[in-house]
Coordinates of C-alpha atoms and ligand atoms in Angstrom, one line a residue:
X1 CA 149.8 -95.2 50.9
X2 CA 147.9 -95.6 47.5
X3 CA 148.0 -91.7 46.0
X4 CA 144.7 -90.2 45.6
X5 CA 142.9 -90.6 41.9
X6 CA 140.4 -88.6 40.1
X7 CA 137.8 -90.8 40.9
X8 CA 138.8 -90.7 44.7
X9 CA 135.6 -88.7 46.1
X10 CA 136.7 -85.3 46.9
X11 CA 138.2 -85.0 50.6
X12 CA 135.5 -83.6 52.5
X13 CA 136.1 -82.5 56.6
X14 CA 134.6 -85.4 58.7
X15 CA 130.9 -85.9 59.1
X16 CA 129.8 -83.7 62.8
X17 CA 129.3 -86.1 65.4
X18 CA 125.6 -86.6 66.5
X19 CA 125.7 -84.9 70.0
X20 CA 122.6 -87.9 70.5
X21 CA 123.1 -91.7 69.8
X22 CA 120.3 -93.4 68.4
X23 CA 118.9 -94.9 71.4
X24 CA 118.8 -91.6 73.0
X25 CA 116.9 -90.2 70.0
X26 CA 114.5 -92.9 70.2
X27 CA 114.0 -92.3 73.4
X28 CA 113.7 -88.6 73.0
X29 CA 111.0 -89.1 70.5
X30 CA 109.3 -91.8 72.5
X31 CA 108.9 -89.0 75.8
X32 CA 107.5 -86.4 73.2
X33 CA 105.0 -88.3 71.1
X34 CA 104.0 -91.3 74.3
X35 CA 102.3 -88.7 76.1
X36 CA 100.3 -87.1 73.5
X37 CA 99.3 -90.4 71.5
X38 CA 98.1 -91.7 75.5
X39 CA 96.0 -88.7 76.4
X40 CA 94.4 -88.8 73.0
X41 CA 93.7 -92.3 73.6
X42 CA 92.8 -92.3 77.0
X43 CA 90.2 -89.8 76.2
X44 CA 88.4 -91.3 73.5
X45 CA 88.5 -94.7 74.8
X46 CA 88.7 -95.1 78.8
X47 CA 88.3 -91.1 80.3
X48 CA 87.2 -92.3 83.4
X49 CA 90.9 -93.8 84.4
X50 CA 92.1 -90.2 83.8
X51 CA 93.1 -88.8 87.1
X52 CA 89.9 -87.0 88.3
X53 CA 91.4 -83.1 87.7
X54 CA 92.9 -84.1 84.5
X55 CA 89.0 -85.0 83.5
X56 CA 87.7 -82.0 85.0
X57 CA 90.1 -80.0 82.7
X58 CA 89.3 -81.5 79.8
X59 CA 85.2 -80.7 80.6
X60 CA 86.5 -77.2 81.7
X61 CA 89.3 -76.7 78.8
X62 CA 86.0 -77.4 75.7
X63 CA 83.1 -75.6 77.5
X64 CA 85.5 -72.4 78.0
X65 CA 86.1 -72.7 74.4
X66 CA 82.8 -73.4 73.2
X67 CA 81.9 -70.3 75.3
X68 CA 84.6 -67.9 74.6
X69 CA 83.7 -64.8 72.6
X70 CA 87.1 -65.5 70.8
X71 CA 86.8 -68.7 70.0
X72 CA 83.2 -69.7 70.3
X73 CA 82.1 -67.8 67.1
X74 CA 83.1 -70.5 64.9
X75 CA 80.1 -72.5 65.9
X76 CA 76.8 -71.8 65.8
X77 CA 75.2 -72.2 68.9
X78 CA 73.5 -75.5 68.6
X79 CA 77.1 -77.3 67.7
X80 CA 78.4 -75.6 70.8
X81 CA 75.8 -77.0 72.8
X82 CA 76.7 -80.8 70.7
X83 CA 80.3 -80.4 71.6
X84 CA 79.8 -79.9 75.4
X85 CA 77.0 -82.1 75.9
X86 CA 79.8 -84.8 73.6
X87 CA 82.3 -83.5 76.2
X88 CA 80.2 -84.0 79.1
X89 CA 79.1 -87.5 77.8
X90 CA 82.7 -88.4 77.0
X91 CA 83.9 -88.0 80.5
X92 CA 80.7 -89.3 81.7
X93 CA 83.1 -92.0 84.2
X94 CA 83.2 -88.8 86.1
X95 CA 83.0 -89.2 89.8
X96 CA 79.3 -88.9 90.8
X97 CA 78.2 -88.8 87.9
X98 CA 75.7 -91.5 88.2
X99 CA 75.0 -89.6 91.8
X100 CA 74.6 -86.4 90.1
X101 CA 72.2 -87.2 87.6
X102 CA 70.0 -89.2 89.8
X103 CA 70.1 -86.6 92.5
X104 CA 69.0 -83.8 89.6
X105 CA 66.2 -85.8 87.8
X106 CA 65.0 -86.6 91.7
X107 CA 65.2 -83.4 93.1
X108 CA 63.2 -82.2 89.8
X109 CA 60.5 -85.0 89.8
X110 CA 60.2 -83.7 93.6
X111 CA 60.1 -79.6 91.8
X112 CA 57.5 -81.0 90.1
X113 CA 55.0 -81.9 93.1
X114 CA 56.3 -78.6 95.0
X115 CA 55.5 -76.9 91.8
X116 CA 51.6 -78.3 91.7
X117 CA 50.9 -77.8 95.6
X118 CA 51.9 -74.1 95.2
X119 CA 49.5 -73.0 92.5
X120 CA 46.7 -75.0 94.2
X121 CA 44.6 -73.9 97.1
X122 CA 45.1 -76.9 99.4
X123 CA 48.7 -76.9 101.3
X124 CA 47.8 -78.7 103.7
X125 CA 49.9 -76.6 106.4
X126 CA 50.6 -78.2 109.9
X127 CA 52.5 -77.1 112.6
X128 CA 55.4 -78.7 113.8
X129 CA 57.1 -79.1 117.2
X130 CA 59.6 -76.3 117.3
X131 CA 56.4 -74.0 115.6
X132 CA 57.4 -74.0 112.0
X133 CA 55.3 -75.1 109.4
X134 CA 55.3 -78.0 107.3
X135 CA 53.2 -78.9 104.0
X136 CA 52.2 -81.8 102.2
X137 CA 54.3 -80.7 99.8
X138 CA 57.6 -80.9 102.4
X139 CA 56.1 -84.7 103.1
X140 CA 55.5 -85.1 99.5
X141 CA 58.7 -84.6 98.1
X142 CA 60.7 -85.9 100.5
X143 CA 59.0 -89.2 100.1
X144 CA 59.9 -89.0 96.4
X145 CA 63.5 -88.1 96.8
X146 CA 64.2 -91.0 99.3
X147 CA 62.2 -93.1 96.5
X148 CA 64.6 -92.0 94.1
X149 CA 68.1 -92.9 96.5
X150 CA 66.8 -95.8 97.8
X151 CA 66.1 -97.1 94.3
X152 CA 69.5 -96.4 92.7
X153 CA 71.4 -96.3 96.2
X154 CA 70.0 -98.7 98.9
X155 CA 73.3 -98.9 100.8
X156 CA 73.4 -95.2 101.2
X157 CA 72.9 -93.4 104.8
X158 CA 69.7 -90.5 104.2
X159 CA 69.2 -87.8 106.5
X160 CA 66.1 -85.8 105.9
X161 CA 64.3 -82.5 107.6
X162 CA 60.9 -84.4 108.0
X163 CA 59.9 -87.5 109.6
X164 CA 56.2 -88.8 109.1
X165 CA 55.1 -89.0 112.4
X166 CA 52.8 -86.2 112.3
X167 CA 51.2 -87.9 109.1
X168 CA 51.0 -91.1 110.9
X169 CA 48.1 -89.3 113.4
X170 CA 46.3 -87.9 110.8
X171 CA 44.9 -89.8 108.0
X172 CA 43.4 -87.0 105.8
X173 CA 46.5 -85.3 105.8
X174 CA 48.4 -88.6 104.5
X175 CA 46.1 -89.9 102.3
X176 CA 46.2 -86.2 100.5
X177 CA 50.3 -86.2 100.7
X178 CA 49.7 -89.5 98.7
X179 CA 47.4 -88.2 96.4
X180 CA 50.2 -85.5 95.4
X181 CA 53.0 -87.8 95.5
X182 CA 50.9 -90.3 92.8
X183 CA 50.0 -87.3 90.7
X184 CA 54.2 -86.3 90.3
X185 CA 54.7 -90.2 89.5
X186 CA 52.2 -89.7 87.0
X187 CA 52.7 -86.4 85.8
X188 CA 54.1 -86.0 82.0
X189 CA 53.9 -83.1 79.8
X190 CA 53.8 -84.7 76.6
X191 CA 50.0 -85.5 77.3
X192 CA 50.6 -89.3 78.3
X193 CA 50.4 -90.8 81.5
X194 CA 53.6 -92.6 81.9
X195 CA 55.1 -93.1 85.5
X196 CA 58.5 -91.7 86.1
X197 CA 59.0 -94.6 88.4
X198 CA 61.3 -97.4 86.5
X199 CA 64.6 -95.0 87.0
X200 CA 63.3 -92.8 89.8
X201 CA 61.7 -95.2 91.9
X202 CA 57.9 -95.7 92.8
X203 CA 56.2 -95.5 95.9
X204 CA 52.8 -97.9 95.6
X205 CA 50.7 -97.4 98.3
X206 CA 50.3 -94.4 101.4
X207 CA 52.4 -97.5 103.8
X208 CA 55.8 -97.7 101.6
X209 CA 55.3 -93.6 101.0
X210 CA 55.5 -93.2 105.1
X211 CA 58.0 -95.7 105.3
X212 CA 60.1 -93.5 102.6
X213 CA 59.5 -90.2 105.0
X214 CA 61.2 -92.2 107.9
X215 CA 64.4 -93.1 105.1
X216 CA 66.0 -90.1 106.7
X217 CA 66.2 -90.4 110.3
X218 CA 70.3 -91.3 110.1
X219 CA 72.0 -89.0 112.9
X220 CA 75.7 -90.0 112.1
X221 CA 76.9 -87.4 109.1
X222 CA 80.6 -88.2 109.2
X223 CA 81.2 -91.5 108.3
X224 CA 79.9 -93.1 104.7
X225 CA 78.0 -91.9 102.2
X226 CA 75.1 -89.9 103.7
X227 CA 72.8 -87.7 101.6
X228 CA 71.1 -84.9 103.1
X229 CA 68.0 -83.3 102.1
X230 CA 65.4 -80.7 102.8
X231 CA 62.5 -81.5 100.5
X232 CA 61.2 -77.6 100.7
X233 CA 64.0 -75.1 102.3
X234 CA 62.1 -72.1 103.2
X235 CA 58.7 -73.2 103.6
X236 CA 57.4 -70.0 105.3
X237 CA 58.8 -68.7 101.4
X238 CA 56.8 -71.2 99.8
X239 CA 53.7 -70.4 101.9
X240 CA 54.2 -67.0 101.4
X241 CA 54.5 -67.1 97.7
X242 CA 58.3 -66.2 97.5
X243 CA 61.5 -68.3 96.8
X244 CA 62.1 -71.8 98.5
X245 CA 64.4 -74.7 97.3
X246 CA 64.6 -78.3 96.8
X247 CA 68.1 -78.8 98.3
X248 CA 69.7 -82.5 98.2
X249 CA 73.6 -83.2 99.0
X250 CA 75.6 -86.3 99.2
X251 CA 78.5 -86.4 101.8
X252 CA 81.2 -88.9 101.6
X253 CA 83.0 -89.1 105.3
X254 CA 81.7 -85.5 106.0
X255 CA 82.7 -84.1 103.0
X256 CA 79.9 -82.6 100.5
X257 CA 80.8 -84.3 97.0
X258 CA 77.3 -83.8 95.0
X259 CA 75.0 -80.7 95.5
X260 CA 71.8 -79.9 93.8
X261 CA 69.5 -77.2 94.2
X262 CA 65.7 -76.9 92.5
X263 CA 64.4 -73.4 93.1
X264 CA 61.2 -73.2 91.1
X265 CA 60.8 -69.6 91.9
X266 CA 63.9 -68.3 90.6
X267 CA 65.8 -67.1 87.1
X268 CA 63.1 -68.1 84.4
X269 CA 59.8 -69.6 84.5
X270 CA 59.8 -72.5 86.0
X271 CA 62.4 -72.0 87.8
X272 CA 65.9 -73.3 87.6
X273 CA 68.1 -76.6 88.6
X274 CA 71.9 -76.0 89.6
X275 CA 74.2 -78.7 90.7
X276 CA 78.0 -79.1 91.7
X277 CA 80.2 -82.0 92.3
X278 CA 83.1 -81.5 94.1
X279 CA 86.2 -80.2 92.0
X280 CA 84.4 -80.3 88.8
X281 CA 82.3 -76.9 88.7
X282 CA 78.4 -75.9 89.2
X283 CA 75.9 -75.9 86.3
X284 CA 72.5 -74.6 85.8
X285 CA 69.9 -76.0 83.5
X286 CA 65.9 -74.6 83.5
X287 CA 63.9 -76.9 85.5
X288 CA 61.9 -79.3 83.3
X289 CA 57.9 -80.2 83.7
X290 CA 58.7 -83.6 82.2
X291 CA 60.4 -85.7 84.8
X292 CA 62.2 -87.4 82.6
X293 CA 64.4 -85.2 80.7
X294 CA 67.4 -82.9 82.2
X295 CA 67.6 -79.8 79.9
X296 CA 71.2 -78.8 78.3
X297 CA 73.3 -77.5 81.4
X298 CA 75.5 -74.4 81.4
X299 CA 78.6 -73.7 83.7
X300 CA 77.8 -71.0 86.2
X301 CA 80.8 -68.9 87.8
X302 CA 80.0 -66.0 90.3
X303 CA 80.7 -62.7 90.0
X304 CA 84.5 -62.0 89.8
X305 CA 84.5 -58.7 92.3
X306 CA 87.5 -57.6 94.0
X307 CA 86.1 -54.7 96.5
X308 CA 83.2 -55.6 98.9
X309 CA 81.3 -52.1 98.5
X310 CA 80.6 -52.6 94.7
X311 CA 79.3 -55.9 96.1
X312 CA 75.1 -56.6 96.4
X313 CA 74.3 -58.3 99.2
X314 CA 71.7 -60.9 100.4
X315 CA 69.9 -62.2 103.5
X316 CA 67.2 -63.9 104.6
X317 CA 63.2 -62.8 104.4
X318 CA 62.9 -64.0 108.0
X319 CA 64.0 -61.4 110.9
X320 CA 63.9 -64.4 113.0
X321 CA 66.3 -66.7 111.1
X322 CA 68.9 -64.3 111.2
X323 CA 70.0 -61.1 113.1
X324 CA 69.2 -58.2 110.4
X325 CA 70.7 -55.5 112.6
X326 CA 74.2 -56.6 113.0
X327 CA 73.9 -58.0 109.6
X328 CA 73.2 -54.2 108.4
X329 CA 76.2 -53.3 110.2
X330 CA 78.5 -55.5 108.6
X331 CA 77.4 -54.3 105.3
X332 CA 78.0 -50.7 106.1
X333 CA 82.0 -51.6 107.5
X334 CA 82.8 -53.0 104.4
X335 CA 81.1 -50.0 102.7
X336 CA 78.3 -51.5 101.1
X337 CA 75.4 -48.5 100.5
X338 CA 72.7 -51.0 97.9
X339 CA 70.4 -52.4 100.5
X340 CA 70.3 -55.6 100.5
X341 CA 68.2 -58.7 99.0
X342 CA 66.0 -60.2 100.9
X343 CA 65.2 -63.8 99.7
X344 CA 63.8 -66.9 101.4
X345 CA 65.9 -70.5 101.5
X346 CA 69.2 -71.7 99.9
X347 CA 67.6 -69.9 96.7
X348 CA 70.4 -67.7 98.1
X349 CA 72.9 -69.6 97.3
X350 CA 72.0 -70.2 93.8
X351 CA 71.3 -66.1 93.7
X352 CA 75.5 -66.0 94.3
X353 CA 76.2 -68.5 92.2
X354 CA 74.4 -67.2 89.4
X355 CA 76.2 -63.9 89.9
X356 CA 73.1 -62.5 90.9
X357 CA 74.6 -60.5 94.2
X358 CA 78.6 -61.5 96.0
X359 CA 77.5 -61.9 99.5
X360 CA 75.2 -63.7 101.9
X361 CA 74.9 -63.2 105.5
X362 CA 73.3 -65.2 108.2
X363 CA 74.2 -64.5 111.6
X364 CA 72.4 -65.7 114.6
X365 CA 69.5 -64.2 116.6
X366 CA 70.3 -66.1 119.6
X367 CA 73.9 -68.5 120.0
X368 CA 72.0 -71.3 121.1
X369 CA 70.7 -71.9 117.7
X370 CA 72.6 -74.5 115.8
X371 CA 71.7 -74.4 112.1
X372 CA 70.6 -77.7 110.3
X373 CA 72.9 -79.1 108.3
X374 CA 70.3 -79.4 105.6
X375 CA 69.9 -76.2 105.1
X376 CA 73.5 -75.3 103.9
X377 CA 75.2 -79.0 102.6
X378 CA 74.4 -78.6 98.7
X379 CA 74.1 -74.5 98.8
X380 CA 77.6 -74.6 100.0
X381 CA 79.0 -76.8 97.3
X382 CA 77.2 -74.9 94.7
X383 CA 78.5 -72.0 95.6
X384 CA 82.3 -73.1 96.5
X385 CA 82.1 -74.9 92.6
X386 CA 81.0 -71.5 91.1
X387 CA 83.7 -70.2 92.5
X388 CA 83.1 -68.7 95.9
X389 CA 83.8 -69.5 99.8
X390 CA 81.6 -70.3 102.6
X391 CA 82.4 -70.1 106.0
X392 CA 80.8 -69.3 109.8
X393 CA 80.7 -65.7 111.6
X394 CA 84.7 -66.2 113.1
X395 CA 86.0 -67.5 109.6
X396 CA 86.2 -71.3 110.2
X397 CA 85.1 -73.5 107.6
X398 CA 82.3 -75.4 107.6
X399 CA 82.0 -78.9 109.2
X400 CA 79.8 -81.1 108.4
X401 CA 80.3 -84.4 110.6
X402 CA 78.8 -82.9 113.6
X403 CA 75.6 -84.7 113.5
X404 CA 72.2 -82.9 111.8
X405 CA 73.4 -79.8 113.0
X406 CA 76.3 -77.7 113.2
X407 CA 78.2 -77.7 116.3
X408 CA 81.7 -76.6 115.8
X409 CA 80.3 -73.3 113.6
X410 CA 77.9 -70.5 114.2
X411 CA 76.2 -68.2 111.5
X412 CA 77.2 -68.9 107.9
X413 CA 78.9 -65.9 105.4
X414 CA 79.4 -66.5 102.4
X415 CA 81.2 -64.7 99.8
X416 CA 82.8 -64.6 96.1
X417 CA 86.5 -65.5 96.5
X418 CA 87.7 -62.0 95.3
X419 CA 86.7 -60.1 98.5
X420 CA 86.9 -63.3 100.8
X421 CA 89.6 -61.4 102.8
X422 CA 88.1 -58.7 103.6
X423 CA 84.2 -60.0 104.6
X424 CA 86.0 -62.7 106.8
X425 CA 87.5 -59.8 108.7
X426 CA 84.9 -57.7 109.0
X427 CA 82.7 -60.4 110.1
X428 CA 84.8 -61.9 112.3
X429 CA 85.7 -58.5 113.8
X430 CA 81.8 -57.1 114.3
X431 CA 80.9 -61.3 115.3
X432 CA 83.3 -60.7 118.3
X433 CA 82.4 -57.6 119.2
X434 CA 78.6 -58.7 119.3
X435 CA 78.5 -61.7 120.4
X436 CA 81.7 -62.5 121.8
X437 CA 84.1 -64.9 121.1
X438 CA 82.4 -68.6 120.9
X439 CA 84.3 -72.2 121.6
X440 CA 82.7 -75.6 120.6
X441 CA 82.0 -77.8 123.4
X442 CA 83.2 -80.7 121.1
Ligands
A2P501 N1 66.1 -69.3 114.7 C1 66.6 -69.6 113.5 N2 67.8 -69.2 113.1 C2 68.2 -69.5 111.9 N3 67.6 -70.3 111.0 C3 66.4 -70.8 111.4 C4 65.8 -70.5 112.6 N4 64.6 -71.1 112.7 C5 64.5 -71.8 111.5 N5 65.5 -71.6 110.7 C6 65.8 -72.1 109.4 O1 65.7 -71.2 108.4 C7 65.5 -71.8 107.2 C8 65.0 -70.9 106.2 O2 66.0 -70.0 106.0 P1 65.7 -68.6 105.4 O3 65.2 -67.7 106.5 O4 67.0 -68.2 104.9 O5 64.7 -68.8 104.3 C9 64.5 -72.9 107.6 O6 64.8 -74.0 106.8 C10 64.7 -73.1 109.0 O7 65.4 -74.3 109.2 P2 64.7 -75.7 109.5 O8 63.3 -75.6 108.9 O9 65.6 -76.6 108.9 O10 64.6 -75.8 111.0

């Protein structure tokens, strides 16, 4: 052995072992920074392969933000409007997002006729077979919604309240229906006539418009893509000069996946346009007069209650669309003392969803009535998106594939999710002590 020198380096212990070899760094590295540099890059450049509740976040994740007394106040309000409308935009590969949009500029472009036959004179009321009334505004905006679907969606399966039949018989009545129907094509508020028609869909003469009505005569609602409409929910409301709603859904195999509601009564002037899609939330946005614009949206989420007294609670105008005395009963088991809000159509709905009142009742006068399945397929959604439940009087949830009408559920309750619990019980409870329990035929 040589001996050790003074320009030997000094004897140090030996160097620590690396508890990692370098592959298994690399590979450490890889599993920390792969992920991040992927979601960064799948967002800017491809969001709709995201997985649909990753996407959802992301929209959820920047509006709460941009909204978030904490957090917001570093923008001024018009940037926090940029960065969620940018948001929005980005992730535009939502699903239904094409549906969405078309259904809300339809539904509007239909607001828009409702909105003109209310303030004028001539309805053009007619009575129907089962003795509830019908306006040319109903015939109207129908026509233009199914316009609208059929242009954008041809393959799609409709199923509407109205069929035109009755305007078939009388001339005067459809050649005014037409007139309306040409005046919304027509109708723009910057002063110019323009026709809404190259996205929305024209209708040219009174033949095609009748032939739109008759779109929505499709019975099956289980299978496919079906969208279901009632061009005026609450008509007797509209007559009446209270709340009614525009209220359009798309159901894929029975499930409601788009919801929008147009209630020109309600919120602000001109009334307001909310819409869900399954799994990614509800928004409201004012209801525009130009057909071609949809105003900036914001999220809507329902009151966040956790006792049912402290709740306010709605029901329909109608003592014959729903049974008001077992109704006030309900409300007094679960302690409620406000009386309650009486409002006409799915305006209801959005009333819950806009944190407006918690609860919504509609339990049947009679057991034989089967409620239409237009008349709750986008309030549901909007209202399950915003954070609340819907079910029927003995706590089942709602199914849709039974046709145009509900068969395997009777009455509807709906409720913010807080105090779901306790109104399923107490309806179910008093529902079988009034009207016995109740089995589906199907
Ligand atoms: N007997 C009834 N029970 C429950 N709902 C009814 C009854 N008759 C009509 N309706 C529906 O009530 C809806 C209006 O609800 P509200 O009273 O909450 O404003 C109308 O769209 C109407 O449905 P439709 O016109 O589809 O037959």
């Amino acid at each position: 052995m040589r001996p050790s020198t003074a320009r030997d380096p000094p004897q140090t212990t030996a160097p620590k072992q690396n508890p990692y070899p370098a592959a298994s760094r690399v590979l450490i590295v890889l599993s920390l920074v792969l992920p991040v540099a992927l979601a960064i890059i799948s967002i800017s450049v491809a969001p709709q392969a995201l997985p649909h509740r990753l996407q959802s976040s992301i929209i959820r994740i920047s509006q709460s933000i941009c909204t978030s007394k904490r957090v917001g106040f570093i923008c001024t309000p018009g940037y926090r409007r940029v960065i969620i409308s940018r948001t929005m935009a980005t992730t535009s590969g939502l699903p239904f997002a094409n549906e969405r949009r078309i259904a809300e500029l339809a539904v509007q472009r239909a607001a828009i006729l409702t909105k003109a036959v209310y303030n004028s004179k001539v309805k053009g009321t007619v009575q129907k077979d089962d003795k509830s009334p019908v306006t040319i505004a109903d015939f109207g905006a129908q026509s233009l919604v199914f316009a609208s679907l059929y242009k954008s969606f041809p393959d799609d399966n409709i199923i509407g309240e109205e069929d035109s039949a009755g305007l078939r018989s009388n001339k005067e009545l459809s050649e005014l229906v037409f007139k309306v129907v040409t005046e919304a094509i027509y109708s723009n508020t910057t002063g110019q006539s323009s026709s809404s028609s190259s996205e929305l869909g024209d209708i040219n003469n009174e033949a095609e418009m009748l032939d739109f009505i008759d779109k929505g005569s499709c019975t099956d609602s289980g299978k496919g893509r079906v969208w279901v409409l009632d061009p005026i929910d609450g008509t007797k409301g509209f007559l009446r000069g209270g709340q009614y709603a525009i209220a359009l859904g798309l159901m894929v195999d029975g499930i409601v996946q788009v919801g929008v509601l147009g209630c020109p009564n309600l919120g602000q002037e001109g009334g307001v346009l909310l819409s869900a899609v399954k799994g990614q939330g509800t928004v409201v946005r004012p209801l525009s007069s130009d057909f071609s614009t949809l105003p900036d949206p914001s999220r809507v989420t329902m009151n966040p209650i956790t006792s049912s007294s402290d709740a306010t609670f709605c029901e329909g105008v109608e003592s014959g669309h729903s049974n008001h005395d077992i109704q006030a009963k309900i409300a007094k088991g679960l302690g409620i003392t406000k009386p309650s809000v009486r409002m006409d159509s799915q305006a209801k709905y959005a009333a819950l969803a806009l944190g407006q009142a918690e609860i919504y009742l509609r339990l049947p006068r009679t057991m034989d009535y089967e409620e239409n399945i237009w008349d709750h397929a986008a309030g549901a959604l909007v209202v399950e998106e915003a954070g609340g439940a819907v079910f029927d009087m003995y706590g089942n949830k709602l199914d849709f594939t039974t046709g145009r009408s509900f068969k395997k559920n009777k009455g509807v309750i709906v409720m913010g999710a807080g105090i779901q619990e306790e109104v399923v019980r107490v309806v179910s409870e008093v529902a079988v002590e009034a009207y016995g329990t109740w089995k589906s035929s199907l």
